[in-house]
PDB file of C-alpha atoms and ligand atoms in Angstrom:
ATOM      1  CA  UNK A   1       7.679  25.421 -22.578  1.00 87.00           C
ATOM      2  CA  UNK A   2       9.608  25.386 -19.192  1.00 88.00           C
ATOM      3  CA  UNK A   3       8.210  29.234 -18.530  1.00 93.00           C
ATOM      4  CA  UNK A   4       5.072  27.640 -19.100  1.00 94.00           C
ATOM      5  CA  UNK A   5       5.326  24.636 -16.773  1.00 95.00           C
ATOM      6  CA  UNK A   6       6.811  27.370 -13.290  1.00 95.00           C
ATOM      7  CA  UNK A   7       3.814  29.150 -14.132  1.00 95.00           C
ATOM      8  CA  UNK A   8       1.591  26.441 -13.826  1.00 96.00           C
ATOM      9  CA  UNK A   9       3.158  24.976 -11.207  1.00 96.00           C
ATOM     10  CA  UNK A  10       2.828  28.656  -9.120  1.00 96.00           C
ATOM     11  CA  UNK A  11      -0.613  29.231  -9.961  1.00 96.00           C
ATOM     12  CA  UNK A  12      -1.353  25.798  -8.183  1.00 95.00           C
ATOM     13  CA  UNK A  13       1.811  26.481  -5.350  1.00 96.00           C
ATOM     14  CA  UNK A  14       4.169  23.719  -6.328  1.00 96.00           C
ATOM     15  CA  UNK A  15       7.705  23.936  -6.861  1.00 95.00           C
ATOM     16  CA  UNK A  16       8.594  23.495 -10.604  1.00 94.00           C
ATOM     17  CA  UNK A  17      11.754  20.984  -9.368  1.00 95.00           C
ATOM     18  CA  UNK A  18       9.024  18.726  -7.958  1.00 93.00           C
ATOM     19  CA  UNK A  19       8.145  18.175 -12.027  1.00 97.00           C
ATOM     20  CA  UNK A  20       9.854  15.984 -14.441  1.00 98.00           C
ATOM     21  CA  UNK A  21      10.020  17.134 -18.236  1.00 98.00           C
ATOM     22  CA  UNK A  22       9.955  14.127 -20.153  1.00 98.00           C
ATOM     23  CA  UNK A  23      10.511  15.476 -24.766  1.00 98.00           C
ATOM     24  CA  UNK A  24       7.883  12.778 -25.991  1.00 98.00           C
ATOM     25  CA  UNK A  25       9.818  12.515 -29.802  1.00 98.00           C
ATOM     26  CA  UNK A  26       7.764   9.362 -31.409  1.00 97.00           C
ATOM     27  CA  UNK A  27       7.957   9.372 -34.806  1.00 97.00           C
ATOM     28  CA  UNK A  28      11.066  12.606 -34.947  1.00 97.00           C
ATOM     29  CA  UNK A  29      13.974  10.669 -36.504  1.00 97.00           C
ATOM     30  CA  UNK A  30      17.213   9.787 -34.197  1.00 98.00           C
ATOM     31  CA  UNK A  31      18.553  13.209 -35.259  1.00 97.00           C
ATOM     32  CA  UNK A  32      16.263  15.360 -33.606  1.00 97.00           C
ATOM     33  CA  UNK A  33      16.387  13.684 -30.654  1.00 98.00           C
ATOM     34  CA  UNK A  34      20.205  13.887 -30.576  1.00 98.00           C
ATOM     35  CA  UNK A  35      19.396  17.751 -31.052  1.00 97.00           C
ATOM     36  CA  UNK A  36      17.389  17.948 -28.141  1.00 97.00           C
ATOM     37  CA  UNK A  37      20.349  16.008 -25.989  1.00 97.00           C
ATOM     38  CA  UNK A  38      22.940  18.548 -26.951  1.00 97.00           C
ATOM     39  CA  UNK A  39      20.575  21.306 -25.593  1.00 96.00           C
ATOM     40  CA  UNK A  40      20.330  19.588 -22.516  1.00 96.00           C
ATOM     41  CA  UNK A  41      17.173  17.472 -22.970  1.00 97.00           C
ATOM     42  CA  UNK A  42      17.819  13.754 -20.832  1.00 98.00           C
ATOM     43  CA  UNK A  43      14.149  12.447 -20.703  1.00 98.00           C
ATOM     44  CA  UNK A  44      12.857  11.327 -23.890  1.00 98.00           C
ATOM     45  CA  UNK A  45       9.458   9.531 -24.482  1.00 98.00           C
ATOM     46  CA  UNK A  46       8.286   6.889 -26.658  1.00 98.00           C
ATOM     47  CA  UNK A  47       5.479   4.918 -27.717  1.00 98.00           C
ATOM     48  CA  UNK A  48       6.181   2.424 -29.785  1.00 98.00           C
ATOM     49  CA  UNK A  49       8.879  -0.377 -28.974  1.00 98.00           C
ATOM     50  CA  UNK A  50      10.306  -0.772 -32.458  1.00 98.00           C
ATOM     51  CA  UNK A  51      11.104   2.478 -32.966  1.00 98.00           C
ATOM     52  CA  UNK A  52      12.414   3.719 -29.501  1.00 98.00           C
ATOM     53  CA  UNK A  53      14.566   0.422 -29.666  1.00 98.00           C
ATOM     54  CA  UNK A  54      16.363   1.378 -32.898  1.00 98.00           C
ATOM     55  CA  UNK A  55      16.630   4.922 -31.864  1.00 98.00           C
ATOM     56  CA  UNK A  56      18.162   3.764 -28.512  1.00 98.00           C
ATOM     57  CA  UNK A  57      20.551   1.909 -30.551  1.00 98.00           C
ATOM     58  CA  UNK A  58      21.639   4.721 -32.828  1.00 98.00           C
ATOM     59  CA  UNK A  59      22.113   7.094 -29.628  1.00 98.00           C
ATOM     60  CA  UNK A  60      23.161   4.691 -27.243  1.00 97.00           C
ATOM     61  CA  UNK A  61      26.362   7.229 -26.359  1.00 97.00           C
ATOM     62  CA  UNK A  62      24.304  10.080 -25.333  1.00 97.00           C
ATOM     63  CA  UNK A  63      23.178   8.535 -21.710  1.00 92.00           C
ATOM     64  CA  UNK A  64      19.647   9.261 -22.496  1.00 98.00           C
ATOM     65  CA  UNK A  65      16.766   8.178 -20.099  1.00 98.00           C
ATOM     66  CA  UNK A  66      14.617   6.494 -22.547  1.00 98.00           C
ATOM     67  CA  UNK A  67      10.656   6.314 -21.129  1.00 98.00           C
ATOM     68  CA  UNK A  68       8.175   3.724 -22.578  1.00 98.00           C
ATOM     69  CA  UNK A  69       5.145   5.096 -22.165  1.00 98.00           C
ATOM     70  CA  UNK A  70       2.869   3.025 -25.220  1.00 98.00           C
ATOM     71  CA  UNK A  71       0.973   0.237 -25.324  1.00 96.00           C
ATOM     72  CA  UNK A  72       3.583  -2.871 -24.512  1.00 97.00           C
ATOM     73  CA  UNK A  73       3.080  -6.059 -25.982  1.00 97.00           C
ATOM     74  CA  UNK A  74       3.999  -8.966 -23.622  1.00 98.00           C
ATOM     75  CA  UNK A  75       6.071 -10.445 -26.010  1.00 98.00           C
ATOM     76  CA  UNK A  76       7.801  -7.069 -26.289  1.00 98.00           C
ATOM     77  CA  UNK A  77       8.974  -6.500 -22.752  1.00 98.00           C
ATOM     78  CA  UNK A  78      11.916  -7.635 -21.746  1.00 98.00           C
ATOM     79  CA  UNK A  79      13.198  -6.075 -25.122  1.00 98.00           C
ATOM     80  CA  UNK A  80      12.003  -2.786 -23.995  1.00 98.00           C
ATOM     81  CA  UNK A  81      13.722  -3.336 -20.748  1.00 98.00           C
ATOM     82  CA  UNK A  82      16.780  -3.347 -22.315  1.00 98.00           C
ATOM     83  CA  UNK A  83      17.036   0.282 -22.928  1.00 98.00           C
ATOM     84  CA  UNK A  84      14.048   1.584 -21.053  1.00 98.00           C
ATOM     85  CA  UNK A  85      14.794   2.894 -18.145  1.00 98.00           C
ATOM     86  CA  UNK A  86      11.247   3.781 -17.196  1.00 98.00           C
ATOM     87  CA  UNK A  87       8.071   2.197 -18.000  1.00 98.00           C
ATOM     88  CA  UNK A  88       4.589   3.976 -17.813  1.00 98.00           C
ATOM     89  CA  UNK A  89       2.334   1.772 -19.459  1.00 98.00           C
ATOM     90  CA  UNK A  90       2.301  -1.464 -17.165  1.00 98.00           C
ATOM     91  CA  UNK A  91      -1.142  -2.495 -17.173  1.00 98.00           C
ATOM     92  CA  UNK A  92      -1.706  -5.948 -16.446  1.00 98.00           C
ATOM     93  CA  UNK A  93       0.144  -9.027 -14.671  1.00 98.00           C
ATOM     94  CA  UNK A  94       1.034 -10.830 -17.532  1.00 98.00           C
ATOM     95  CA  UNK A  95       3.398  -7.430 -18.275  1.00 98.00           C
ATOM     96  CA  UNK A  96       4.779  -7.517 -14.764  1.00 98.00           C
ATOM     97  CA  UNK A  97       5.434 -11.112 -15.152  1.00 98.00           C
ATOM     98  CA  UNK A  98       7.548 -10.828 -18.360  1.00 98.00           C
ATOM     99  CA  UNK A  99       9.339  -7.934 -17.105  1.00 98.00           C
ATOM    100  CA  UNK A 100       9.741  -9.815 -13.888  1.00 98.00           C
ATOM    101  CA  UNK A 101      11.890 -12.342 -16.152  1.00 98.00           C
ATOM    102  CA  UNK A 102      13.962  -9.434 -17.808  1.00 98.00           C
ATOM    103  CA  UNK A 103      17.917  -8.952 -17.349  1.00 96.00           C
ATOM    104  CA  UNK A 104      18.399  -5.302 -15.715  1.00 97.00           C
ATOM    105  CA  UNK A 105      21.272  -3.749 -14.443  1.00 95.00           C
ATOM    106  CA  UNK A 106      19.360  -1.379 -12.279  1.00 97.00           C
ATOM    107  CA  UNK A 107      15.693  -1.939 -11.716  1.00 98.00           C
ATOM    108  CA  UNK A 108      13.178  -0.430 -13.851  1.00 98.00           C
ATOM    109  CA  UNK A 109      10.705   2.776 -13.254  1.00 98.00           C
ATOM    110  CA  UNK A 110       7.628   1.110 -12.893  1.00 98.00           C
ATOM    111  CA  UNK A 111       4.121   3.467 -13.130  1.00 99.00           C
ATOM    112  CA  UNK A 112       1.149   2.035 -13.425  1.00 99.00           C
ATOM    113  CA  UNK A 113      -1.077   2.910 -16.329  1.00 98.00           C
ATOM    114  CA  UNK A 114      -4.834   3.454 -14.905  1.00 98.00           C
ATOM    115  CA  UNK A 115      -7.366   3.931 -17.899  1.00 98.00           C
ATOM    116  CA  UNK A 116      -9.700   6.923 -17.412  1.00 98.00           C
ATOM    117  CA  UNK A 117     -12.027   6.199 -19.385  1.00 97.00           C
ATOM    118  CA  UNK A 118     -14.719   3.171 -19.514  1.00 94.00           C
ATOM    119  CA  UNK A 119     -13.321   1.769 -22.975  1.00 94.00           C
ATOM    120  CA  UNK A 120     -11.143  -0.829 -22.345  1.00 91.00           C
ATOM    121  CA  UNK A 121      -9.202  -0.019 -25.867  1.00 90.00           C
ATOM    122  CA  UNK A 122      -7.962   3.061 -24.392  1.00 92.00           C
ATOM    123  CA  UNK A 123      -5.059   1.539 -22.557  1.00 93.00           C
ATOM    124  CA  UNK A 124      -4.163   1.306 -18.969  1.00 98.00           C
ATOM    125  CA  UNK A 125      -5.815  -0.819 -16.108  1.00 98.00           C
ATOM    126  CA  UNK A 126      -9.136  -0.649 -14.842  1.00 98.00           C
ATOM    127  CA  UNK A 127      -8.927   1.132 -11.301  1.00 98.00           C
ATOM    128  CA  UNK A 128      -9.495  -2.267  -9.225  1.00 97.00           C
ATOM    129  CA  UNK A 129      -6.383  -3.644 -10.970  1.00 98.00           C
ATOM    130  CA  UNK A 130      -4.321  -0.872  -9.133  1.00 98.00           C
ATOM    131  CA  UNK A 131      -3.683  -2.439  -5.642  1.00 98.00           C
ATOM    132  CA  UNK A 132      -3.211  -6.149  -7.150  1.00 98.00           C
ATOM    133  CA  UNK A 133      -0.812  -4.883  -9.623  1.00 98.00           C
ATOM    134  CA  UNK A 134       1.305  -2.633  -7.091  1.00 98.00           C
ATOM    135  CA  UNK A 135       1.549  -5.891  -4.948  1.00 98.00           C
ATOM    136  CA  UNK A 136       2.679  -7.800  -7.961  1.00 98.00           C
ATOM    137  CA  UNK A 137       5.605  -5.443  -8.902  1.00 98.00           C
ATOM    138  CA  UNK A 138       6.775  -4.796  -5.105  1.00 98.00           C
ATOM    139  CA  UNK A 139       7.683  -8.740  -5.699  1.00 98.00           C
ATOM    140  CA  UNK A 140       9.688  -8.440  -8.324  1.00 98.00           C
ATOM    141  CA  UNK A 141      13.614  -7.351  -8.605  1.00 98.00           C
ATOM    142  CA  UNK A 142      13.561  -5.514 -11.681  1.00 98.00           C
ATOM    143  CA  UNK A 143      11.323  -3.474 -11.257  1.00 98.00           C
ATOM    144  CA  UNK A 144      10.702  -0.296  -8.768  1.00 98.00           C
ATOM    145  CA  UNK A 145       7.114   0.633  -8.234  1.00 98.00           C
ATOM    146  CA  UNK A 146       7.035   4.741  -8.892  1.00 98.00           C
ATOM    147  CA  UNK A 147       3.911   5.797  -9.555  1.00 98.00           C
ATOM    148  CA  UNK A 148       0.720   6.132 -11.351  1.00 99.00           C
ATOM    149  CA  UNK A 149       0.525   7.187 -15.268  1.00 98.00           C
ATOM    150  CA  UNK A 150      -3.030   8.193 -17.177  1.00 98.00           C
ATOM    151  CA  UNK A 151      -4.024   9.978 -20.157  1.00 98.00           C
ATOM    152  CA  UNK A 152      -6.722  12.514 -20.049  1.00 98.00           C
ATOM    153  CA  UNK A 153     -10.036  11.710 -21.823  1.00 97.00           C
ATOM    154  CA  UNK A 154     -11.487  13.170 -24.972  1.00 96.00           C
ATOM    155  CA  UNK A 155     -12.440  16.923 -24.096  1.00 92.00           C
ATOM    156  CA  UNK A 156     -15.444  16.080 -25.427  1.00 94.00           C
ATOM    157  CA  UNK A 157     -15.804  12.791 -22.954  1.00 95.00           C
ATOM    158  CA  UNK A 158     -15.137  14.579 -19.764  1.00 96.00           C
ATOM    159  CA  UNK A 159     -12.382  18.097 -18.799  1.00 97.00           C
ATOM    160  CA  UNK A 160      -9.219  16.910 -17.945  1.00 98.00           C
ATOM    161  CA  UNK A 161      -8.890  18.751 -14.318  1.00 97.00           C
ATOM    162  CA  UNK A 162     -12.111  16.186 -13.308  1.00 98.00           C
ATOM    163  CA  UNK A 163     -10.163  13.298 -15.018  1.00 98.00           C
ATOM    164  CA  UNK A 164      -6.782  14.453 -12.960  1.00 98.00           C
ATOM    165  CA  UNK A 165      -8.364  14.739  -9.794  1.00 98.00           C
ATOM    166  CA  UNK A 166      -9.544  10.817 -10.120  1.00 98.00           C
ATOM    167  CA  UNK A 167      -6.209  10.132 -10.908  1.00 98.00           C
ATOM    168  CA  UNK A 168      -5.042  11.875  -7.636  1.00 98.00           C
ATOM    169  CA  UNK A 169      -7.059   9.659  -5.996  1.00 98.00           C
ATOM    170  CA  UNK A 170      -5.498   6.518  -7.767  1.00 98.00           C
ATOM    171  CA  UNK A 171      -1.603   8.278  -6.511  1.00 98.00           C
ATOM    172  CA  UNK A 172      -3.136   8.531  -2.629  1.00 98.00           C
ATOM    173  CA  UNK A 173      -4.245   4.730  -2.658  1.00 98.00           C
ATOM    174  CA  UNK A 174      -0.811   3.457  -4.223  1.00 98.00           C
ATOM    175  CA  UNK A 175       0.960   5.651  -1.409  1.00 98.00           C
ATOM    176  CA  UNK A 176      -1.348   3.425   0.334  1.00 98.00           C
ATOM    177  CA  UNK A 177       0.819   0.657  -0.729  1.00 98.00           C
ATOM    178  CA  UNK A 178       3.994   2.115  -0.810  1.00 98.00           C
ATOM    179  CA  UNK A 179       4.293   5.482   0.957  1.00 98.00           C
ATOM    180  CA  UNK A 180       7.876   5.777  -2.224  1.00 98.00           C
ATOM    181  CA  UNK A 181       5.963   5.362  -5.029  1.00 98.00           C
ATOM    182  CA  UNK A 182       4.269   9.045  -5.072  1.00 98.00           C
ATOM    183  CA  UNK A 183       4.908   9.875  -8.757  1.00 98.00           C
ATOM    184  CA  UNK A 184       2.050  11.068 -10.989  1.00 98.00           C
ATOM    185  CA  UNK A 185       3.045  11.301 -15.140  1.00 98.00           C
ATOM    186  CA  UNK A 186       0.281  13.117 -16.584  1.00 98.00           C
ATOM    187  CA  UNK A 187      -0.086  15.919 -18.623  1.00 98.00           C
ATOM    188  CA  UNK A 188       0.687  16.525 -22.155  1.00 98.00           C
ATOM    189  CA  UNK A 189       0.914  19.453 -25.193  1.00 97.00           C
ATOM    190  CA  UNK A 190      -3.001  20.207 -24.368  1.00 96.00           C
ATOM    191  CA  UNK A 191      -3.504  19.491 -20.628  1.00 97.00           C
ATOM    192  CA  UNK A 192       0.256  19.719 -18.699  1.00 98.00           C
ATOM    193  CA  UNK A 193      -1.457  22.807 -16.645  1.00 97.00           C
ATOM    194  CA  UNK A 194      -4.205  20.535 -15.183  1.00 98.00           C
ATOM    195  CA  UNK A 195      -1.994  17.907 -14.982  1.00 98.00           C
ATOM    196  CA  UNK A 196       0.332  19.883 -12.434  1.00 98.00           C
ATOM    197  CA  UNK A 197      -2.699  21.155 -10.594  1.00 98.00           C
ATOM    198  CA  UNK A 198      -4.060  17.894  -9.846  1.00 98.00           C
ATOM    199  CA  UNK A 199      -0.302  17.026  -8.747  1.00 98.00           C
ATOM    200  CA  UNK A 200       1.507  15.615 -11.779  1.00 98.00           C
ATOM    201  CA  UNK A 201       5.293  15.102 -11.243  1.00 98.00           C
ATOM    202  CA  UNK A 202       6.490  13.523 -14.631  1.00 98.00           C
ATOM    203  CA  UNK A 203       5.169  15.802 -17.340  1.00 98.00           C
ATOM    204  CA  UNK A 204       5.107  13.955 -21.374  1.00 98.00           C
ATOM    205  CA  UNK A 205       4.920  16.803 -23.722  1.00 98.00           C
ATOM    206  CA  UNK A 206       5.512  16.477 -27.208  1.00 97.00           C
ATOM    207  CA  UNK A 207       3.968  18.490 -29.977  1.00 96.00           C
ATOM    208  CA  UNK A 208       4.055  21.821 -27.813  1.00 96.00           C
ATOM    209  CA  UNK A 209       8.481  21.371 -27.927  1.00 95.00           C
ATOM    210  CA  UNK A 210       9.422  19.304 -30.997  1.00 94.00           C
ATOM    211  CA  UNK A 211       6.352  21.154 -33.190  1.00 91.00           C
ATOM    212  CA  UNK A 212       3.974  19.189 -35.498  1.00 90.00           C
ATOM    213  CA  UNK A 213       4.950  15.306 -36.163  1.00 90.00           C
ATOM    214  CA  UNK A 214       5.976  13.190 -38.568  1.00 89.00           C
ATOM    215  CA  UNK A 215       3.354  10.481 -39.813  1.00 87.00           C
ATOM    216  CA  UNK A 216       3.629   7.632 -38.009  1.00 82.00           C
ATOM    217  CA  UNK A 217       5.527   4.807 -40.417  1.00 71.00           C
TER     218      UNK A 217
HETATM  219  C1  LIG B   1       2.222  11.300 -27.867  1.00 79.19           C
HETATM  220  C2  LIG B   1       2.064  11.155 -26.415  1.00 79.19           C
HETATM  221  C3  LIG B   1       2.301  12.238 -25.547  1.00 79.19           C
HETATM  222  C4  LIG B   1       2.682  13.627 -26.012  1.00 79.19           C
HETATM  223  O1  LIG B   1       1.618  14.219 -26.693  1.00 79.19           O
HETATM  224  P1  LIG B   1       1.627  15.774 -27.143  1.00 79.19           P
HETATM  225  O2  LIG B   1       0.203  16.107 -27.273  1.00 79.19           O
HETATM  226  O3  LIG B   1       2.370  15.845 -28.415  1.00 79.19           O
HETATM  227  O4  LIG B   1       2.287  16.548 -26.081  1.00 79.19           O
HETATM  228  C5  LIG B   1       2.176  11.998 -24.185  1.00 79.19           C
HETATM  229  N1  LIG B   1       1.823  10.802 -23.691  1.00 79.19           N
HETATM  230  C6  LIG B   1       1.585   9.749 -24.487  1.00 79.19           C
HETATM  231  C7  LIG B   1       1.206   8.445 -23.876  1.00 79.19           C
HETATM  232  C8  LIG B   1       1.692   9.884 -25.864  1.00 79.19           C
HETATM  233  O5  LIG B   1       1.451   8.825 -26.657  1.00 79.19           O
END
């Protein structure tokens, strides 16, 4: 995987420090992911709060930077900032408001999710949203605005390096913003080599590293 990622990042002349492996393990018990630590994985993704909250727990020794990067229910938050330490999916105020609320040690990685797609199901806010949301999490104390986060479309609905390049655009106005929060996480299993040409700097790759998953439970 990593040969993969320098190679990517030469072919589009970036520096393969400038990128950010993060082992997406949803669903993979505890076990593997306490296999991946002790061969020098420390960014681990997951999607679902339940699950990355219990497997927190049960690794909670390991010094693991845990990113939530699924949907987040409001309700959910300032659960999830108890061992997040990173959050990719904040997509609307009422999420910045509960996680304004949350007890934090050390402010949390904020990116903003930006949906790609027209269908509002998809996840992420609607590009408009960006500016009004950045403001909104600049005026909180727990959190520290990073970035931008996306997922590709559908091949089918449009190529991911035409997706990306939108999303570069999304990056450039939040630098707009706040020239510090010029971090990108894009790019999984299928599309990480688009994802670096367009700029990506947090990569969440799954599949391609811990092989097929699990069903969901
Ligand atoms: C599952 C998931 C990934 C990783 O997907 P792979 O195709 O297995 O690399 C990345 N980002 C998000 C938001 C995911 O839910």
């Amino acid at each position: 995987m990593r040969a993969g990622i320098v190679d990517a990042c030469r072919a589009s002349g970036r520096a393969p420090e400038e990128t950010t492996l993060i082992v997406v393990t949803k669903f993979h018990p505890a076990s593997l992911v306490a296999g991946l630590s002790a061969l020098g994985v420390r960014d681990v993704g997951e999607n679902r709060h339940q699950e990355a909250q219990a497997k927190a727990a049960e690794l909670q020794d390991l010094d693991l930077h845990w990113h939530f990067i699924g949907q987040l229910q409001t309700k959910k938050a300032r659960q999830a900032a108890q061992y997040a330490r990173s959050i990719h999916s904040i997509d609307r105020d009422r999420l910045v408001d509960a996680l304004s609320t949350a007890e934090v040690a050390e402010p949390i990685d904020a990116f903003i999710q930006v949906n790609l797609t027209n269908d509002p199901g998809r996840g992420g806010a609607a590009p408009e949203a960006l500016e009004p949301l950045a403001e909104q999490i600049l005026g909180t104390s727990t959190l520290r605005l990073r970035g931008v986060m996306a997922v590709a479309p559908l091949p089918e609905e449009e190529a991911a390096a035409r997706a990306f390049a939108r999303l570069a655009g999304y990056s450039e106005r939040l630098r707009a913003i706040d020239p510090e929060a010029t971090a990108i996480s894009a790019g999984m299993t299928h599309d990480y080599a688009e994802a670096i040409a367009a700029g990506a700097t947090h990569l969440r790759i799954g599949s391609a590293i811990t092989g097929k998953r699990p069903e969901p439970r």
